[in-house]
Coordinates of C-alpha atoms in Angstrom, one line a residue:
X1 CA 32.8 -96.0 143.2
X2 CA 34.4 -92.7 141.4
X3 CA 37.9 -94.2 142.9
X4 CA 37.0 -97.5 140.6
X5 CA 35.3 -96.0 137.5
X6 CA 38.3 -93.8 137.0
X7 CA 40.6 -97.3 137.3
X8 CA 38.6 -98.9 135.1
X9 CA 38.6 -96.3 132.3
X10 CA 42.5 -96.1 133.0
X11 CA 42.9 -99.8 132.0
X12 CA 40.6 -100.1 129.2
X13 CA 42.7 -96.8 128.2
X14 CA 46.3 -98.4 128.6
X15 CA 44.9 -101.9 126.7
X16 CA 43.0 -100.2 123.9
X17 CA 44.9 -97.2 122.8
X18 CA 47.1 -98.1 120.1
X19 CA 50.6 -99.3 120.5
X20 CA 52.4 -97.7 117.5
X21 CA 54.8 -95.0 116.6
X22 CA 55.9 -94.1 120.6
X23 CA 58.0 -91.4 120.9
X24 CA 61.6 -92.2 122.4
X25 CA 62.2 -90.8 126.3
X26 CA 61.8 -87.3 126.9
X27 CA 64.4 -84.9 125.4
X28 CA 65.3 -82.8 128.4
X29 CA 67.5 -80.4 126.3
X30 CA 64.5 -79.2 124.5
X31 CA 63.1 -77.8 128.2
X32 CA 63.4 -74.7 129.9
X33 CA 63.6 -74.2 133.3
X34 CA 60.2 -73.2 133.5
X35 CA 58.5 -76.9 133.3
X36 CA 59.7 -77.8 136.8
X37 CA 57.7 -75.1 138.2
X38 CA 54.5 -77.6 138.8
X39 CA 57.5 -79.8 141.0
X40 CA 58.6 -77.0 143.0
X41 CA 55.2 -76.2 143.8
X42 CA 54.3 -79.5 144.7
X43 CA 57.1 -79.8 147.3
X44 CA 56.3 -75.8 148.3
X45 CA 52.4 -77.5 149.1
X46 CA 53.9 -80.5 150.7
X47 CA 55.7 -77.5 152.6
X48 CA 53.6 -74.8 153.6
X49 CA 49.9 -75.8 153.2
X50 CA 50.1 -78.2 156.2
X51 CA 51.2 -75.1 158.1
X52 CA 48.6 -72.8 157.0
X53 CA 46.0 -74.8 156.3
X54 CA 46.1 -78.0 158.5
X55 CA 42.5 -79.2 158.7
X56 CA 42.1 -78.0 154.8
X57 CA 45.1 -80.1 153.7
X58 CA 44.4 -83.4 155.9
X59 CA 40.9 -83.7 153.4
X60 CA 42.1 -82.4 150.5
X61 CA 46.2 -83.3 149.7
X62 CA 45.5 -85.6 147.3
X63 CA 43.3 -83.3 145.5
X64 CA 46.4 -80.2 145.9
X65 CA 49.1 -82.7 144.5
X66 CA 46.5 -83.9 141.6
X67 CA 45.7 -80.2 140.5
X68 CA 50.0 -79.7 140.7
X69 CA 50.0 -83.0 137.8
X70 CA 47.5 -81.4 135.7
X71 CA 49.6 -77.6 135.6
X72 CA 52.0 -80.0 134.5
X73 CA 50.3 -82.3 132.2
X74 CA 47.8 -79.9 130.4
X75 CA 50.4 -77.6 128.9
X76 CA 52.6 -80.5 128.0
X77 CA 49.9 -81.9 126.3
X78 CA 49.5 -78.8 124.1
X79 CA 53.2 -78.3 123.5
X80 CA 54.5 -82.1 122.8
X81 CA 51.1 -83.7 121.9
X82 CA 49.0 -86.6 123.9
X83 CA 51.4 -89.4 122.2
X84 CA 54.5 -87.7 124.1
X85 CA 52.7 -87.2 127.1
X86 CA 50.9 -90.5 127.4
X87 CA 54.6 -92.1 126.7
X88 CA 56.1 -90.6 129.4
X89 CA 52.9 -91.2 131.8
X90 CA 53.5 -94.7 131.2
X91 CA 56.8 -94.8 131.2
X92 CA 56.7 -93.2 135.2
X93 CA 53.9 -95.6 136.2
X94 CA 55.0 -98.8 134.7
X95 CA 58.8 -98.1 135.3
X96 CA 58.9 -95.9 138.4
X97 CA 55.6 -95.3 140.6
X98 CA 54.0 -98.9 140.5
X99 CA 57.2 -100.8 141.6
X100 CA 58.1 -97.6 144.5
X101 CA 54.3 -98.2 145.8
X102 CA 54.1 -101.9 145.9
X103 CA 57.5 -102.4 147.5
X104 CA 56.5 -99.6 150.0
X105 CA 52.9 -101.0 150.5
X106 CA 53.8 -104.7 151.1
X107 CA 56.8 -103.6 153.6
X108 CA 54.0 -101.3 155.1
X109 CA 51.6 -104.2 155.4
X110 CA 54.1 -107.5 156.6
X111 CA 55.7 -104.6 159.1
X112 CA 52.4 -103.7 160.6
X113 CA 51.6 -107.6 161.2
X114 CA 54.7 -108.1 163.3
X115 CA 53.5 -106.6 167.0
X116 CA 56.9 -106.5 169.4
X117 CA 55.0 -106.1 173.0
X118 CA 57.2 -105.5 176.2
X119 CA 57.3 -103.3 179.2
X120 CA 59.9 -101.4 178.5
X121 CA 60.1 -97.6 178.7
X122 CA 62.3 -95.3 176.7
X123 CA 65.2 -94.1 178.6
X124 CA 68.5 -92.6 176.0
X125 CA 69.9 -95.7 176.3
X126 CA 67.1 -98.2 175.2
X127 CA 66.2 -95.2 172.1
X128 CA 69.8 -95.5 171.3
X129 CA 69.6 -99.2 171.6
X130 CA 66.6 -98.9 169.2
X131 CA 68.5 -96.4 166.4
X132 CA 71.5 -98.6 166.5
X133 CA 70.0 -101.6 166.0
X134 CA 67.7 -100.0 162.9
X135 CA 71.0 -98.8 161.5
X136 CA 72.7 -102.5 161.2
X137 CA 69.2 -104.0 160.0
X138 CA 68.8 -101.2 157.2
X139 CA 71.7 -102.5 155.0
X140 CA 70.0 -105.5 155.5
X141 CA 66.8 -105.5 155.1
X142 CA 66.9 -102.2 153.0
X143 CA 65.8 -98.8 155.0
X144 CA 62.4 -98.9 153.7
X145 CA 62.3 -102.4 155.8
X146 CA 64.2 -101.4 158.8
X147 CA 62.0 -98.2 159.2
X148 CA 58.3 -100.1 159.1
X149 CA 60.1 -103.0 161.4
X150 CA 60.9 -100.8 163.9
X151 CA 58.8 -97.3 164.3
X152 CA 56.0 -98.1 166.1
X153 CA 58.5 -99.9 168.7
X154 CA 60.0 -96.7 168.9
X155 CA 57.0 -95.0 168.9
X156 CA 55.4 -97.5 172.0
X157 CA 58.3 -97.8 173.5
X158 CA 58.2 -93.5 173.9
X159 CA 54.4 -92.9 174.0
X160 CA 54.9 -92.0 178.1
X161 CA 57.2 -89.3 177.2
X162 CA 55.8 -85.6 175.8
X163 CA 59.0 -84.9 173.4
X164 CA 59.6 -87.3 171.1
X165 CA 59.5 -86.2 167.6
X166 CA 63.1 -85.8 168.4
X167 CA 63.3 -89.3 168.5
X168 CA 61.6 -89.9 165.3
X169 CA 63.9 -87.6 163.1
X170 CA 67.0 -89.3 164.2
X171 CA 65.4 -92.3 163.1
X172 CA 64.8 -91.0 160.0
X173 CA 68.4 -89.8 159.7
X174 CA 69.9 -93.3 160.8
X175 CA 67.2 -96.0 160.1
X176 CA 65.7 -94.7 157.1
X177 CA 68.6 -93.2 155.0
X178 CA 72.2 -93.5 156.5
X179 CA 72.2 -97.0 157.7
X180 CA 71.6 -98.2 154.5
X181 CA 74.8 -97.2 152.1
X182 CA 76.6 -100.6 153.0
X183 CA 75.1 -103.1 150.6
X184 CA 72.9 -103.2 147.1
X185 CA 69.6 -104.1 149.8
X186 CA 70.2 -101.2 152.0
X187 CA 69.1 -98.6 149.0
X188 CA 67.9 -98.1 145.8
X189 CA 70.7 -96.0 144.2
X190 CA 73.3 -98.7 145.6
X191 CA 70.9 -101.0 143.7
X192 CA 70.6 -99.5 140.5
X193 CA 74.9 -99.0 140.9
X194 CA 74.4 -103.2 141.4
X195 CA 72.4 -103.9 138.6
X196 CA 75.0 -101.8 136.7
X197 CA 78.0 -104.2 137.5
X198 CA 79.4 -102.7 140.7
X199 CA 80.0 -105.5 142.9
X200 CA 77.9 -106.4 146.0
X201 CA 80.7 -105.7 148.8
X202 CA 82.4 -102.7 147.0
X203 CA 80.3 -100.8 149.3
X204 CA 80.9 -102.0 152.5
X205 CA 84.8 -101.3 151.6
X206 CA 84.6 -97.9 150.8
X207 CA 81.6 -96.6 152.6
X208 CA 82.0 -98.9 156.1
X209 CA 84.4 -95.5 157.4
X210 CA 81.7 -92.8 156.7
X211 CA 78.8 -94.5 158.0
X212 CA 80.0 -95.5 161.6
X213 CA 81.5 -92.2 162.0
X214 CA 77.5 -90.6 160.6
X215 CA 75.9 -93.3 162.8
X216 CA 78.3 -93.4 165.8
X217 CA 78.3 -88.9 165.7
X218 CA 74.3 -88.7 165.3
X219 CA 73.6 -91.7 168.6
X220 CA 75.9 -89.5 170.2
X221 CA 74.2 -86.6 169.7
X222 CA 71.0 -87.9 170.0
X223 CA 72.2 -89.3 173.4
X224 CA 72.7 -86.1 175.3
X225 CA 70.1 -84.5 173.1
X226 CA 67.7 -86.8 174.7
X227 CA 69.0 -86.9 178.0
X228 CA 68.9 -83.5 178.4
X229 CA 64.9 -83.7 177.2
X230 CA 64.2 -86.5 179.5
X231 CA 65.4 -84.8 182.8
X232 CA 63.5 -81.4 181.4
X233 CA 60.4 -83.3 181.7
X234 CA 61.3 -85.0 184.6
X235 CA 61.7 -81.6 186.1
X236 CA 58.4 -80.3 184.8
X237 CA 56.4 -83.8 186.0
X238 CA 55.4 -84.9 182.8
X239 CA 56.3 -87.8 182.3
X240 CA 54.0 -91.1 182.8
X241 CA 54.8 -92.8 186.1
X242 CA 58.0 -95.2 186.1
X243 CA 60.1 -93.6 183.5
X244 CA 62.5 -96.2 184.1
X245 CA 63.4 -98.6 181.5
X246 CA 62.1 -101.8 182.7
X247 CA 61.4 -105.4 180.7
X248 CA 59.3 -108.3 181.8
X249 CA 60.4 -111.4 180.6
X250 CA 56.6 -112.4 181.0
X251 CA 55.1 -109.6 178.9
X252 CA 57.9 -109.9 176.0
X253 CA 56.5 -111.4 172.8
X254 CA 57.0 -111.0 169.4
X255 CA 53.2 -111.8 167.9
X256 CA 52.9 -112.1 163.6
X257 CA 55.9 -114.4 163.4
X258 CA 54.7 -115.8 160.0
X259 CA 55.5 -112.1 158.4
X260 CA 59.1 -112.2 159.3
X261 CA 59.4 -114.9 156.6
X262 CA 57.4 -112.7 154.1
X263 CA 59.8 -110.0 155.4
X264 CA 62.9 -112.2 153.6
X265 CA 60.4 -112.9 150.2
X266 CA 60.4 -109.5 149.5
X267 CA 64.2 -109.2 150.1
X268 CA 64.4 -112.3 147.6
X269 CA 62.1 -110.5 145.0
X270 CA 64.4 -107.6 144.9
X271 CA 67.4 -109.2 144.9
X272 CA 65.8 -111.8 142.0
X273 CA 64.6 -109.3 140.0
X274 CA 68.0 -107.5 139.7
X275 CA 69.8 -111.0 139.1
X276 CA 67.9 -112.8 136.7
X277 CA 68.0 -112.2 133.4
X278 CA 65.9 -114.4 131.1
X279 CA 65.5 -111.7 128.4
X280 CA 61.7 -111.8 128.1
X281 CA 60.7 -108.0 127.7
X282 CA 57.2 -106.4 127.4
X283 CA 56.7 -103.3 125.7
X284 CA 54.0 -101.2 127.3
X285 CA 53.5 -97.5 125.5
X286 CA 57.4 -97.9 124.3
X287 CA 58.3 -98.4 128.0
X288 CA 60.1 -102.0 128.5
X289 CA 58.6 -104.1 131.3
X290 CA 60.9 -107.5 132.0
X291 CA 59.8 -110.7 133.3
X292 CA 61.7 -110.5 136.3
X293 CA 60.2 -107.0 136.8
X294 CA 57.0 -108.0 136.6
X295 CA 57.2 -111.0 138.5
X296 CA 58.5 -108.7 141.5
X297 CA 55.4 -107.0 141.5
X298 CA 53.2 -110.0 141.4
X299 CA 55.0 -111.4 144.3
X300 CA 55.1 -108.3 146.4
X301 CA 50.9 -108.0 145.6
X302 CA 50.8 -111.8 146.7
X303 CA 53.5 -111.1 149.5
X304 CA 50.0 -108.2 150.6
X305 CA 47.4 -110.7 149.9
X306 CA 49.0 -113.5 152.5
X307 CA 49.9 -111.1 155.3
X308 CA 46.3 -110.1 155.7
X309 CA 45.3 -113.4 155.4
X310 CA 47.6 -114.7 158.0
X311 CA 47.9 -111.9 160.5
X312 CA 45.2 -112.0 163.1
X313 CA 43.4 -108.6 163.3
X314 CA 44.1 -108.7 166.9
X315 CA 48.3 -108.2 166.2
X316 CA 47.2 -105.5 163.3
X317 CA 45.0 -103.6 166.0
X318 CA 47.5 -104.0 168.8
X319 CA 49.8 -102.2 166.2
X320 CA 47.0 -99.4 165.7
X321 CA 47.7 -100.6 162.2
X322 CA 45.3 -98.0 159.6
X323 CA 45.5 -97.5 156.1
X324 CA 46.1 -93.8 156.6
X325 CA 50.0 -93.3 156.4
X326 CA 50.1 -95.7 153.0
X327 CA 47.5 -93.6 151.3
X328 CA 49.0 -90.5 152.3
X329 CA 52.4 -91.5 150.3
X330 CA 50.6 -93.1 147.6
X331 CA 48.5 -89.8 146.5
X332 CA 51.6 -87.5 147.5
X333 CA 53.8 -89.6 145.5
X334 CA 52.0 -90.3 142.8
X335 CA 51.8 -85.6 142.2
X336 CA 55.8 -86.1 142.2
X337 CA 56.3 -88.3 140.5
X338 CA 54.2 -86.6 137.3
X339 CA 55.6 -83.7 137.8
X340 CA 59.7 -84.4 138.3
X341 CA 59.1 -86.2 134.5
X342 CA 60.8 -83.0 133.1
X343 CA 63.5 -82.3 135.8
X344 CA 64.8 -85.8 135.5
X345 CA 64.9 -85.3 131.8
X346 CA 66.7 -81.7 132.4
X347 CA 69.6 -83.4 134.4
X348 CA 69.7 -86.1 132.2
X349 CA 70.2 -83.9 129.6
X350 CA 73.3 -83.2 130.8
X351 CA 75.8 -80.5 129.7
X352 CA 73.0 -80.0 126.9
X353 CA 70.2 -79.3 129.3
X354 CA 69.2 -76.8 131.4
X355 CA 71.4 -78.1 134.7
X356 CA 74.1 -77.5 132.3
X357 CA 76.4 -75.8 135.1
X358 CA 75.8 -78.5 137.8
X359 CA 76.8 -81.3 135.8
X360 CA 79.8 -79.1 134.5
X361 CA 80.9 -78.0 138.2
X362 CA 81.6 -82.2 139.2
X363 CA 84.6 -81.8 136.9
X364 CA 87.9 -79.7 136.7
X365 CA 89.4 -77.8 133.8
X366 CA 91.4 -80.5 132.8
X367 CA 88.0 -82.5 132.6
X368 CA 89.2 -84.7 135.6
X369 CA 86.2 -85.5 138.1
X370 CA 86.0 -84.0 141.5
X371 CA 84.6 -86.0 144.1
X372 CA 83.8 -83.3 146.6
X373 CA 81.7 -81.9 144.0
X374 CA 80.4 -85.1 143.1
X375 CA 79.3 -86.1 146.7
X376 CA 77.5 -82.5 147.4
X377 CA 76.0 -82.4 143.4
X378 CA 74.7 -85.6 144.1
X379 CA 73.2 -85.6 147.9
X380 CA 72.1 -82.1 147.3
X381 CA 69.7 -83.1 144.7
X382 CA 69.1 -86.5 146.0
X383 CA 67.3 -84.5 148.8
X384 CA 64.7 -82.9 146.4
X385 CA 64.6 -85.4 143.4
X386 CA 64.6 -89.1 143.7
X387 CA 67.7 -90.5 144.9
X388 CA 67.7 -93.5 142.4
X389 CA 68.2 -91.8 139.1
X390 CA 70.2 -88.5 140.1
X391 CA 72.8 -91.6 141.1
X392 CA 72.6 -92.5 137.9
X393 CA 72.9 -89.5 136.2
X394 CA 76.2 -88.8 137.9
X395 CA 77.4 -92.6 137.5
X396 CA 77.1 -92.1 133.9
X397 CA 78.7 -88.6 134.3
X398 CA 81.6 -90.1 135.7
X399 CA 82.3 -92.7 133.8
X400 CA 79.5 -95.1 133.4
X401 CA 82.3 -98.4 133.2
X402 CA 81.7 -100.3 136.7
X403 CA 85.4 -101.7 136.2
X404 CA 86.9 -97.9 135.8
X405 CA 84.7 -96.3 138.4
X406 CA 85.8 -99.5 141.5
X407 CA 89.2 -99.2 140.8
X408 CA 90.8 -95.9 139.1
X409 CA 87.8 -93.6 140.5
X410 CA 86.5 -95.3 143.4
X411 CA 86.7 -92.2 145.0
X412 CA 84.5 -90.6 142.8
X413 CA 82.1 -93.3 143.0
X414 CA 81.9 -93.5 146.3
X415 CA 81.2 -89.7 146.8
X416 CA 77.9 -90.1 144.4
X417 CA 76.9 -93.3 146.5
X418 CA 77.0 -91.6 149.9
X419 CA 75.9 -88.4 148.5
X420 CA 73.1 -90.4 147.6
X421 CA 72.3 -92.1 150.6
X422 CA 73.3 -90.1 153.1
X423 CA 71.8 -87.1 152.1
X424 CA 68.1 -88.1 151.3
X425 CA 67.9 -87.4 154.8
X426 CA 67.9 -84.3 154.1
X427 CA 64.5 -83.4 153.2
X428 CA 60.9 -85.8 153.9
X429 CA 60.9 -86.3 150.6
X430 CA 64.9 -87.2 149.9
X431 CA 64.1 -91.1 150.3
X432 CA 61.0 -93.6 150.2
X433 CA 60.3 -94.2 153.7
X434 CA 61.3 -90.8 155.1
X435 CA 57.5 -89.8 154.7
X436 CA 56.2 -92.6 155.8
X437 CA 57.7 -92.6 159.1
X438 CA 56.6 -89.1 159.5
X439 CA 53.1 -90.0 158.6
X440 CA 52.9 -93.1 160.6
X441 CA 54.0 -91.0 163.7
X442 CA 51.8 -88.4 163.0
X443 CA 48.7 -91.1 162.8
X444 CA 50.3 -92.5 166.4
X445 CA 49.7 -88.9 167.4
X446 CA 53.6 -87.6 167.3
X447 CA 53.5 -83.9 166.7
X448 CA 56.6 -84.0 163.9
X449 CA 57.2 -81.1 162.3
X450 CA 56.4 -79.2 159.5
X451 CA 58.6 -80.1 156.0
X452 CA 60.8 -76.5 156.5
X453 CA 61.0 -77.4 160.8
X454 CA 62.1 -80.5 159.4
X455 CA 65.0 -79.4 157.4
X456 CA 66.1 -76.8 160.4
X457 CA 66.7 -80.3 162.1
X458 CA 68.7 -82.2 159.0
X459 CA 70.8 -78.8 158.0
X460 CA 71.7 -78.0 161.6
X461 CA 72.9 -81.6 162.5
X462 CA 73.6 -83.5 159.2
X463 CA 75.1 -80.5 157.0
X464 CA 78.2 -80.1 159.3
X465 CA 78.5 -83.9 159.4
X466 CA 78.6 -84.0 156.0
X467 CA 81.3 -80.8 155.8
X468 CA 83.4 -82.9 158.2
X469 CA 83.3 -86.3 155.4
X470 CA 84.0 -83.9 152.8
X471 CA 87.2 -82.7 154.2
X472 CA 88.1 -85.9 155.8
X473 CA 87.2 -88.1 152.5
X474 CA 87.0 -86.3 149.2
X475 CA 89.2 -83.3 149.8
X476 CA 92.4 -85.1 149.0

């Protein structure tokens, strides 16, 4: 009841207050360092609360990431005044939170009504099978798509085995993030770089070389890494009886056919709401809201509505579907999102803001760009901040002109796209479904671990794969 009060008050708030004299976007050259302390400690919760305090932070997260907002929002308040703050509130739910949380939530709920049941047992092979097969689909399909298609297969298709959380970070590394840099769908950065003018293969040209080598180096890897896990537990009898991979033709179905169509809706919303342009613009709180926008989010809240009324409960329990994992993003989420208001206004401040130096390091002393620097400035944030607008940030760096940037500095723009991609799989928090995987393998009962154990994983594997691009692609 308190959940719908609150929503109710927020609407008659965002209808009723008055819609003149906004302020313009944030000025991050008028910030100091010191506002993206209420970020840093959100991520430092997300971080070490779950370690310390597990049973504390499973009933109270949402509560730890709203306090983090308010540290945020109370002494902005005070310093800017309400009209600057309510301005930017709105312009990171309209423009930023609402569209992330409906694409995520209606991918969440179509993937969890499609139930793949078979026989088969995880073996290196049939998990490599499984990681490959995620990677192609992710440029696809998008990685947010590819991720919720294919998890709890994963998931299932290990559940005899005691160690697999292995298995779930590669997927993170190749499903959720690096299979995705080939086309516009695959990510949101290479989106946004779409909706800017770059053209829909350019990617696949120049980034085609770097992702098979990531992908085929990582199933590799994962290969003898899970090999040598399987015959450890062999060895110690722990495994479920009949290890061996084994598929009944009987006993393979695919049950919730109807959401594979809804599946290819969303991917049409998307891609319509980058293409069309009718010009019809809302002004919300000096945030712009287009048509196209906004029918994107209708869709994807019908795209919901008709999954649940077409799936029968029977696939969605088979799937151990629960609303758990979507809330747990949602409330997580929604703390970051408040709080990294002022650190995307700091980098997009430029050489005038406080990341002065980082922007100035991406370029040499005759004011030429570097791509090596580009692709590490870039990834290296995208694993901390949203992806999606640190690629802009440095694609307006750059150049901003989609003709110069494909052609004269494709190099350069190629080292902020797979900067961008690659390395939100850095962190849990470095792309959108990266923490939902995590929480719907933790709700399967997956011990993952914690967001520092996490990043031993990505920056003992990924960071020398990355080191190895750099020299091979952007040194020259």
């Amino acid at each position: 009841m308190k959940k719908l009060k609150f929503g109710a008050f927020l609407t008659v708030v965002l209808f009723l207050c008055p819609q003149v004299a906004w302020g313009a976007v944030l000025d991050g050259s008028e910030l100091s360092l010191w506002w993206g302390i209420p970020f840093a400690a959100t991520l430092l919760s997300i971080a070490i609360v779950p370690i310390v305090a597990p049973i504390f932070w499973h009933h109270h997260y949402g509560k730890i990431a709203m306090l983090w907002a308010l540290v945020f929002v109370v002494p902005f308040a005070f310093m800017f005044g309400f009209e600057a703050l309510w301005v930017n509130f709105i312009h990171a739910l309209v423009a930023e939170y609402i569209p992330f949380i409906l694409l995520l939530l209606a991918l969440f709920v179509v993937a969890g009504g499609i139930y793949i049941r078979t026989d088969i047992r995880a073996t290196p092979l049939v998990n490599v099978g499984i990681l490959g097969l995620g990677g192609i689909l992710a440029s696809v399909m998008g990685t947010t798509g590819a991720s919720m298609l294919l998890i709890r297969p994963l998931i299932r298709a290990n559940q005899h085995r005691k160690r697999c959380a292995h298995a779930v970070i590669f997927f993170i590394f190749i499903v959720s993030n690096i299979g995705g840099a080939l086309t516009p769908l695959g990510d949101p950065p290479l989106f946004l770089g779409f909706l800017k003018g770059i053209n829909f293969f350019w990617t696949i040209q120049h980034l085609l070389p770097q992702m098979l080598f990531l992908i085929g180096a990582l199933l590799v890897l994962f290969f003898l890494l899970d090999n040598w896990m399987l015959k450890k537990e062999m060895a110690e009898g722990s495994l479920a009886p009949k290890a061996e991979s084994s598929v009944s033709a009987e006993k393979f179905c695919i049950q919730g056919y109807a959401n594979f169509i809804l599946l290819i809706v969303i991917v049409c919303l998307v891609l319509l709401s980058g293409i069309w342009k009718p010009g019809i613009e809302f002004d919300i709180a000096g945030t712009v809201l287009t048509l196209p926008s906004l029918v994107r989010d209708i869709g994807l809240i019908a795209v919901v509505i008709v999954s649940l009324r077409i799936t029968a409960r029977s696939v969605r329990r088979s799937n151990q579907f629960t609303w758990g994992p979507i809330l747990e993003v949602a409330k997580l989420f929604a703390g970051i999102f408040m709080t990294i208001i002022p650190v995307i206004a700091m980098l997009r401040a430029g050489l005038n803001g406080p990341f002065a130096s980082i922007v100035a390091s991406v370029t040499n002393a005759q004011g030429e760009p570097i791509p090596l620097m580009y692709f590490w400035a870039t990834g290296l944030l995208s694993s901390f901040l949203d992806n999606a607008p640190t690629y802009l940030v440095f694609f307006n760096t750059a150049s901003g002109d989609p003709s110069v940037l494909m052609t004269t500095m494709a190099g350069t723009l190629a080292a902020i796209s797979a900067g961008a991609v690659f390395m939100g799989a850095n962190t849990y928090i470095g792309n959108a479904p990266n923490l939902m995987v995590k929480a719907i393998a933790e709700d399967r009962g997956v011990r993952m671990p914690s967001f520092f154990g996490y990043m031993a994983w990505s920056f003992g594997i990924l960071v020398p794969l990355f080191t190895i691009i750099s020299f091979v692609w952007y040194c020259a």
